[in-house]
PDB file of C-alpha atoms in Angstrom:
ATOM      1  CA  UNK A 270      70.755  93.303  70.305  1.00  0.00           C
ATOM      2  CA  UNK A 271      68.766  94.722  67.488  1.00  0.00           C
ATOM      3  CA  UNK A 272      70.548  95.703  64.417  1.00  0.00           C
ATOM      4  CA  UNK A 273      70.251  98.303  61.752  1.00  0.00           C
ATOM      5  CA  UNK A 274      69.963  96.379  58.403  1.00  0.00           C
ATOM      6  CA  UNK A 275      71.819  99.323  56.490  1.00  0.00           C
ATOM      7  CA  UNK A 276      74.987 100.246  57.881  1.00  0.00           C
ATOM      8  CA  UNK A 277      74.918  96.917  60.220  1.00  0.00           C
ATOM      9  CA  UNK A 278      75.244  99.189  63.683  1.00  0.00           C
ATOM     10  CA  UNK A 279      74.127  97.107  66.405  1.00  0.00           C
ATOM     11  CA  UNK A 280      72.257  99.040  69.510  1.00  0.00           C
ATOM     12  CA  UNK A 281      70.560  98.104  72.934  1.00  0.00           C
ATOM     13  CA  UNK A 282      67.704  96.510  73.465  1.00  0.00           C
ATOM     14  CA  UNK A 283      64.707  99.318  73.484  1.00  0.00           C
ATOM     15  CA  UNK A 284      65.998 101.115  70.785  1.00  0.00           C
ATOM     16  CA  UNK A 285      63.616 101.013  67.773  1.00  0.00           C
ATOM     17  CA  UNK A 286      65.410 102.886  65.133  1.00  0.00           C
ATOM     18  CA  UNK A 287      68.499 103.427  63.463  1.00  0.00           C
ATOM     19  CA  UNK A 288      69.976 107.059  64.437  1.00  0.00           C
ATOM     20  CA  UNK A 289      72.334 107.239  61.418  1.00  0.00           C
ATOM     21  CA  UNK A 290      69.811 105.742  58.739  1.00  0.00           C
ATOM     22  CA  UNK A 291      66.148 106.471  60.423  1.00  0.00           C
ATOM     23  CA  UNK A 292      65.744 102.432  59.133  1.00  0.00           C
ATOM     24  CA  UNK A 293      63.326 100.290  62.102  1.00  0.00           C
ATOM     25  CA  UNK A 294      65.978  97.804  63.528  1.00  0.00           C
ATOM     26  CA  UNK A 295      66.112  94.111  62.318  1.00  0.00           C
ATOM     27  CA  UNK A 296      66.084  91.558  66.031  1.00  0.00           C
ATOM     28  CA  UNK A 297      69.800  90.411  65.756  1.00  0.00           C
ATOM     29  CA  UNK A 298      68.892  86.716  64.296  1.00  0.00           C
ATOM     30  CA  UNK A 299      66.968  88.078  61.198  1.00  0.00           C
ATOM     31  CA  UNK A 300      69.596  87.509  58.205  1.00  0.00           C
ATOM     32  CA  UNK A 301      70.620  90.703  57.111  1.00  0.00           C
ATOM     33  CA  UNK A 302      70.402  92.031  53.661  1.00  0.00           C
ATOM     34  CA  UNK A 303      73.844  92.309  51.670  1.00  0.00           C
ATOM     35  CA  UNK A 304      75.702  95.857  51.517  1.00  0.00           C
ATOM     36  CA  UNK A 305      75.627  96.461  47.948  1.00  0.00           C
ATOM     37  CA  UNK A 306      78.555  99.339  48.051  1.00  0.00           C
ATOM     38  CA  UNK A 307      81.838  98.274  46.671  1.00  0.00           C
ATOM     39  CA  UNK A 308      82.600  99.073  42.948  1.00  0.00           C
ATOM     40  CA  UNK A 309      83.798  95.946  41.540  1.00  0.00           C
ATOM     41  CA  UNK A 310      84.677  97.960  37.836  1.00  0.00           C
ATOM     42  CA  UNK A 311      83.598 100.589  35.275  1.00  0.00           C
ATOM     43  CA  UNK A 312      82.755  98.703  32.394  1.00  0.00           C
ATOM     44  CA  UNK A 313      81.216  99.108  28.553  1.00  0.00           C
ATOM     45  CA  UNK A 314      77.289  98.782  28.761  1.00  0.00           C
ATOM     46  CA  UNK A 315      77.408  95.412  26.964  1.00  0.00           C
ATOM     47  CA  UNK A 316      79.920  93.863  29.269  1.00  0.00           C
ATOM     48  CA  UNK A 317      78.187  94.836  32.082  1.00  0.00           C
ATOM     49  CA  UNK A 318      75.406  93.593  31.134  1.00  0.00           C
ATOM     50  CA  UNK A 319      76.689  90.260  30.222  1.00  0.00           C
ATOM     51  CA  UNK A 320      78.402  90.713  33.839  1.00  0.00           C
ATOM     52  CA  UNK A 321      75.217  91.558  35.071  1.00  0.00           C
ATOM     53  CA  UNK A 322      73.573  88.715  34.090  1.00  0.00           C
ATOM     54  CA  UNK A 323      76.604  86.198  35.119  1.00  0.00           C
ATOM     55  CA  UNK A 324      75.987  87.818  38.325  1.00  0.00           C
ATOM     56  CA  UNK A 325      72.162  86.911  38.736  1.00  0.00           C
ATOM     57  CA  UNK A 326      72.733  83.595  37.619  1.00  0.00           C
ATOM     58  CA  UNK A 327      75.343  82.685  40.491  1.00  0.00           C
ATOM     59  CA  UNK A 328      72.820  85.213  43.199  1.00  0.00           C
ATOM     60  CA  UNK A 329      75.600  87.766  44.118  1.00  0.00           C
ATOM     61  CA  UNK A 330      73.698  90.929  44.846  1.00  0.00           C
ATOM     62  CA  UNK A 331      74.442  94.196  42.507  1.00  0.00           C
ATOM     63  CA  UNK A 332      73.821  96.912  41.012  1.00  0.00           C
ATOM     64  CA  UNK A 333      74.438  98.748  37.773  1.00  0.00           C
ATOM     65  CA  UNK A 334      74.642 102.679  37.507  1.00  0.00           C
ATOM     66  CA  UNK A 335      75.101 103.947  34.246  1.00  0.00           C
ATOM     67  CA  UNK A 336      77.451 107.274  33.872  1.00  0.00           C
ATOM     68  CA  UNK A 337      77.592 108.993  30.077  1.00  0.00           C
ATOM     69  CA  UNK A 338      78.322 105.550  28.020  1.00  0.00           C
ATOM     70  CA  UNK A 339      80.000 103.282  31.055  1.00  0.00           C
ATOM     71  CA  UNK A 340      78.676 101.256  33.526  1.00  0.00           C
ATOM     72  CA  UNK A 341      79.302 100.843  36.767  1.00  0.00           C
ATOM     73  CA  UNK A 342      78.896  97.437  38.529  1.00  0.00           C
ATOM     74  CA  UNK A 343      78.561  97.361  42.228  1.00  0.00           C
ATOM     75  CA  UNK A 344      78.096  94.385  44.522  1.00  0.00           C
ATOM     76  CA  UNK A 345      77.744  93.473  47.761  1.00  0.00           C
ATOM     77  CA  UNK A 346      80.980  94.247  49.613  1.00  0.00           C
ATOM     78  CA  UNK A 347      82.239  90.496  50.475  1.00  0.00           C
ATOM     79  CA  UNK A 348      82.495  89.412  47.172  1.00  0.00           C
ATOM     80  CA  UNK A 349      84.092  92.583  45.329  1.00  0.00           C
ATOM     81  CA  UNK A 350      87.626  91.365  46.220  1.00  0.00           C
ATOM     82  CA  UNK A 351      87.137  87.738  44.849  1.00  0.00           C
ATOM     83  CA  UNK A 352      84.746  89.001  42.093  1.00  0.00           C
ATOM     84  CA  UNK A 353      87.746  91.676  40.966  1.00  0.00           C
ATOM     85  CA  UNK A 354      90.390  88.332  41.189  1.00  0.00           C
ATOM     86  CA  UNK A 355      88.416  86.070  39.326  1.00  0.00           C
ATOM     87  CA  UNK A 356      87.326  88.584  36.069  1.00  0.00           C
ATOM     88  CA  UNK A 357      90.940  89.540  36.195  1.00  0.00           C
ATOM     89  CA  UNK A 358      92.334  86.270  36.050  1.00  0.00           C
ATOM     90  CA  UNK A 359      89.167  84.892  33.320  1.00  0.00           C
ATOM     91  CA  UNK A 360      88.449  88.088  31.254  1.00  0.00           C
ATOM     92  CA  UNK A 361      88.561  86.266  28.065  1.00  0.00           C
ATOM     93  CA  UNK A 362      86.134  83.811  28.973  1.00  0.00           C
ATOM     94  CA  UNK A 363      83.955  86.707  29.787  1.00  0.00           C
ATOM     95  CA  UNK A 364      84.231  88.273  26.562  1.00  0.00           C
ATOM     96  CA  UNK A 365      83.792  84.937  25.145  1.00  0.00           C
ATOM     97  CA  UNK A 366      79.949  85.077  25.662  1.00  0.00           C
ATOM     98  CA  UNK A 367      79.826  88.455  23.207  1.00  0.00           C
ATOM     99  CA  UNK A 368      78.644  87.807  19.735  1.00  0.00           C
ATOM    100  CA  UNK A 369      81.719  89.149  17.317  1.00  0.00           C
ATOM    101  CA  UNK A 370      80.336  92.560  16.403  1.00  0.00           C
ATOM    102  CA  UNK A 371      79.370  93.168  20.496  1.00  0.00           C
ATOM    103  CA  UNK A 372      83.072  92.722  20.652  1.00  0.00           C
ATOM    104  CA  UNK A 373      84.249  94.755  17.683  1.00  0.00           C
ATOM    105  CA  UNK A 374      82.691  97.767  19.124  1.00  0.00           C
ATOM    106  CA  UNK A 375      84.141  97.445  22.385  1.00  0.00           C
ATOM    107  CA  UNK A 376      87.213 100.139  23.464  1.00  0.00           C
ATOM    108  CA  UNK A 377      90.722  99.715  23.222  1.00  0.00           C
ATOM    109  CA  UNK A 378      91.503  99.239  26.974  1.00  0.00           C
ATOM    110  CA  UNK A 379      93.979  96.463  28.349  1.00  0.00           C
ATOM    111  CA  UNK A 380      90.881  94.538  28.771  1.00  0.00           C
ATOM    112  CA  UNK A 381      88.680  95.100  26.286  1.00  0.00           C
ATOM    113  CA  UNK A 382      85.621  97.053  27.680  1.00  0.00           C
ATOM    114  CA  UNK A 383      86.932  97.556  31.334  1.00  0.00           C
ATOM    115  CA  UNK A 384      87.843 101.055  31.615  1.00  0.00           C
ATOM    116  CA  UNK A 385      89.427 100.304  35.255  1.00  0.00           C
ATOM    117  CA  UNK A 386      91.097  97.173  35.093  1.00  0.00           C
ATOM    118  CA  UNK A 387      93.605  96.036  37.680  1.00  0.00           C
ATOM    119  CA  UNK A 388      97.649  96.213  36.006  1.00  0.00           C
ATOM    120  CA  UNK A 389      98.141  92.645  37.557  1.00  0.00           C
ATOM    121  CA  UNK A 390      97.837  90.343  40.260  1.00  0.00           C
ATOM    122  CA  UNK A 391      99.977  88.306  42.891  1.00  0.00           C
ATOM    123  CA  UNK A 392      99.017  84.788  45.138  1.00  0.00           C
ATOM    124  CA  UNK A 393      99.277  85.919  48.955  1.00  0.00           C
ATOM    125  CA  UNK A 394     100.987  83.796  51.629  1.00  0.00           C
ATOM    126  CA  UNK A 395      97.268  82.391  52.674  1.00  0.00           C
ATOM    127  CA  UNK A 396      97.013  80.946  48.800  1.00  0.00           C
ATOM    128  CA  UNK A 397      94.364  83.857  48.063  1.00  0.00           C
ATOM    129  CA  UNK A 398      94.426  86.095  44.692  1.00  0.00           C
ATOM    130  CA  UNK A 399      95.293  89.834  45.216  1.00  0.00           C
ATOM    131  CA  UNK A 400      94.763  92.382  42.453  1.00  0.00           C
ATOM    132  CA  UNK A 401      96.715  95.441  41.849  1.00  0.00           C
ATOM    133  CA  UNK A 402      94.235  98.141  41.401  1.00  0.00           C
ATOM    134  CA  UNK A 403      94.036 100.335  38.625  1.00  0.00           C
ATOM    135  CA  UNK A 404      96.815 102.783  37.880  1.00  0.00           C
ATOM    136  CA  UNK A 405      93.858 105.522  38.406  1.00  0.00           C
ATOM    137  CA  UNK A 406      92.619 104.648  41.254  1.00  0.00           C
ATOM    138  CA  UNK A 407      96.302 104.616  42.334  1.00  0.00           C
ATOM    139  CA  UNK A 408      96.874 107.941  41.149  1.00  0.00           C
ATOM    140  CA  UNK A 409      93.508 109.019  42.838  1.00  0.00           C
ATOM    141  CA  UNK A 410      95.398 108.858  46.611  1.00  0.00           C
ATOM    142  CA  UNK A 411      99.252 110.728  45.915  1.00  0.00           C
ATOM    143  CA  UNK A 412      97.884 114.169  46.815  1.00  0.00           C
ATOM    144  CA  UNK A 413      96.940 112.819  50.304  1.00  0.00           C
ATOM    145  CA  UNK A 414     100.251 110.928  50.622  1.00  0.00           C
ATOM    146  CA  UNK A 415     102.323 114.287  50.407  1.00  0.00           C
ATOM    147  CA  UNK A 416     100.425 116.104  53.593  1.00  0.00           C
ATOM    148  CA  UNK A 417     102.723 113.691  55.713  1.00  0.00           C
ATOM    149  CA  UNK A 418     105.730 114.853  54.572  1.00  0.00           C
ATOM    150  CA  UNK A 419     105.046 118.504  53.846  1.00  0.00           C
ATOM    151  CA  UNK A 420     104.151 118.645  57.551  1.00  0.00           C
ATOM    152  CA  UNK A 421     107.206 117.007  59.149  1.00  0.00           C
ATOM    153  CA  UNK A 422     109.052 119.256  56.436  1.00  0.00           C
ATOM    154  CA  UNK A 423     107.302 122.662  57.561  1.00  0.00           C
ATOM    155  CA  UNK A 424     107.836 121.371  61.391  1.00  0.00           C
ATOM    156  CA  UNK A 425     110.844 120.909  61.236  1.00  0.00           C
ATOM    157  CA  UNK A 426     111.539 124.438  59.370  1.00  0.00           C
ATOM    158  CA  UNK A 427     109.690 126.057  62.263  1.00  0.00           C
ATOM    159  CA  UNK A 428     111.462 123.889  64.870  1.00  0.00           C
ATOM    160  CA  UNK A 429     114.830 125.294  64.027  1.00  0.00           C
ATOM    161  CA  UNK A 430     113.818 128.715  63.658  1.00  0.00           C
ATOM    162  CA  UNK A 431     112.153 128.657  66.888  1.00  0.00           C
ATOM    163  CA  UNK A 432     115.167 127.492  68.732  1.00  0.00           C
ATOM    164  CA  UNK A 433     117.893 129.350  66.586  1.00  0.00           C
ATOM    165  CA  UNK A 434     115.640 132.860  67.217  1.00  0.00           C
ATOM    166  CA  UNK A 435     115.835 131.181  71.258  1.00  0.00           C
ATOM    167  CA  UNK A 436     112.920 134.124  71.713  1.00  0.00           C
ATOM    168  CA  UNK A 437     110.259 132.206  69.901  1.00  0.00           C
ATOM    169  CA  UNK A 438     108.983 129.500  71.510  1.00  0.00           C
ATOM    170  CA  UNK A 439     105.893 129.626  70.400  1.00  0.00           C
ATOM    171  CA  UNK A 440     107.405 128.475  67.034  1.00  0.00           C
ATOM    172  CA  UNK A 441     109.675 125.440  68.654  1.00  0.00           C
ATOM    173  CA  UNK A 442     106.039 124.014  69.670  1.00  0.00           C
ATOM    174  CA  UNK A 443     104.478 124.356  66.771  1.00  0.00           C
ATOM    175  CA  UNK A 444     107.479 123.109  64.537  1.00  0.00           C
ATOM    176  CA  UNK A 445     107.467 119.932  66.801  1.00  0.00           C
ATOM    177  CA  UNK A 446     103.716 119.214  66.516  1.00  0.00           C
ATOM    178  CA  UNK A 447     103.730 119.727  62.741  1.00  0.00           C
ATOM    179  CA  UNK A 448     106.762 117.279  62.636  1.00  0.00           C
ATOM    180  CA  UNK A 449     104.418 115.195  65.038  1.00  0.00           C
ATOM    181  CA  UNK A 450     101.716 114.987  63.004  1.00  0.00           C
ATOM    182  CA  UNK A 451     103.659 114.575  59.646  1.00  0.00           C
ATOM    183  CA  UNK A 452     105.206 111.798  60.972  1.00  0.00           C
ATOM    184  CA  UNK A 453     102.002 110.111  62.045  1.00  0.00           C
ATOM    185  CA  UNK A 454     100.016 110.683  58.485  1.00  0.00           C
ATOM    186  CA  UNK A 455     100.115 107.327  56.116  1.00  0.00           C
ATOM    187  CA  UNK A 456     102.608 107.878  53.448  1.00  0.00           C
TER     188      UNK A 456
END
């Protein structure tokens, strides 16, 4: 089964192209390329550089994309996890390899020229690292985590009126499927 060496969709024989990507289809024994799209961190230019260059040496496949004064550093998407673990866990080491005044001009964050540094970490029950993420990128989800209960709120509003007005239906269904779907939503 030939397989499309971009977003790793795997299609019948016959087929020649990918119909998401327009990329030819790889036979399914070629080795496929890595998915370079998981942000491992926003970092200063000069640690990611230095990151960059830790990363070449040990052949994990990246990317940096610079963004007004940070970095970004993005890998392939099987190693962000344990990449994210480990510089959490050995960020002074890191910095270590910066001469004194690369590290004198770095920012004050918790860790020193990371702007989006995990707040901690914990061992799982399988022995494996697990890092918080950053209290941003924790903040970046709370709007969606309120539709849930705004809905089963507002259904359950309209679920009572419905059945106190006894004339309106119409609003007893609706208040129940809101309350439905509210209750379904991740909180």
């Amino acid at each position: 089964m030939p397989i499309c060496p971009r977003c790793h969709d795997t299609y019948v024989d016959g087929v020649v192209a990918c119909v998401d990507c327009g990329l030819p289809l790889l036979p399914d024994d070629a080795p496929l390329p890595a998915r370079v799209d998981r942000l491992l961190g926003t970092f200063d230019p000069v640690v990611a550089d230095r990151l960059g260059g830790l990363l070449v040496h040990r052949g994990i496949p990246h990317r940096l994309v610079d963004h007004e004064g940070r970095t970004e550093v993005i890998v392939d998407r099987e190693w962000a996890d344990e990449l994210r673990a480990e510089l959490a866990t050995s960020w002074g080491e890191v910095l270590g390899g910066l001469s004194a005044d690369e590290r004198v001009d770095l920012p004050s964050t918790r860790l020193r020229g990371w702007y989006d540094a995990p707040e901690g970490a914990w061992i799982d029950r399988h022995g494996r690292i697990q890092v918080d993420p950053a209290e941003d990128a924790d903040r970046a989800g709370e709007p969606v985590r309120l539709w849930g209960p705004a809905l089963a709120m507002l259904g359950t509003v309209l679920a009572l009126f419905g059945w106190y007005a006894g004339r309106s239906l119409g609003f007893a269904v609706l208040g129940i499927a809101a309350l439905v779907v509210g209750l379904l939503l991740p909180r």
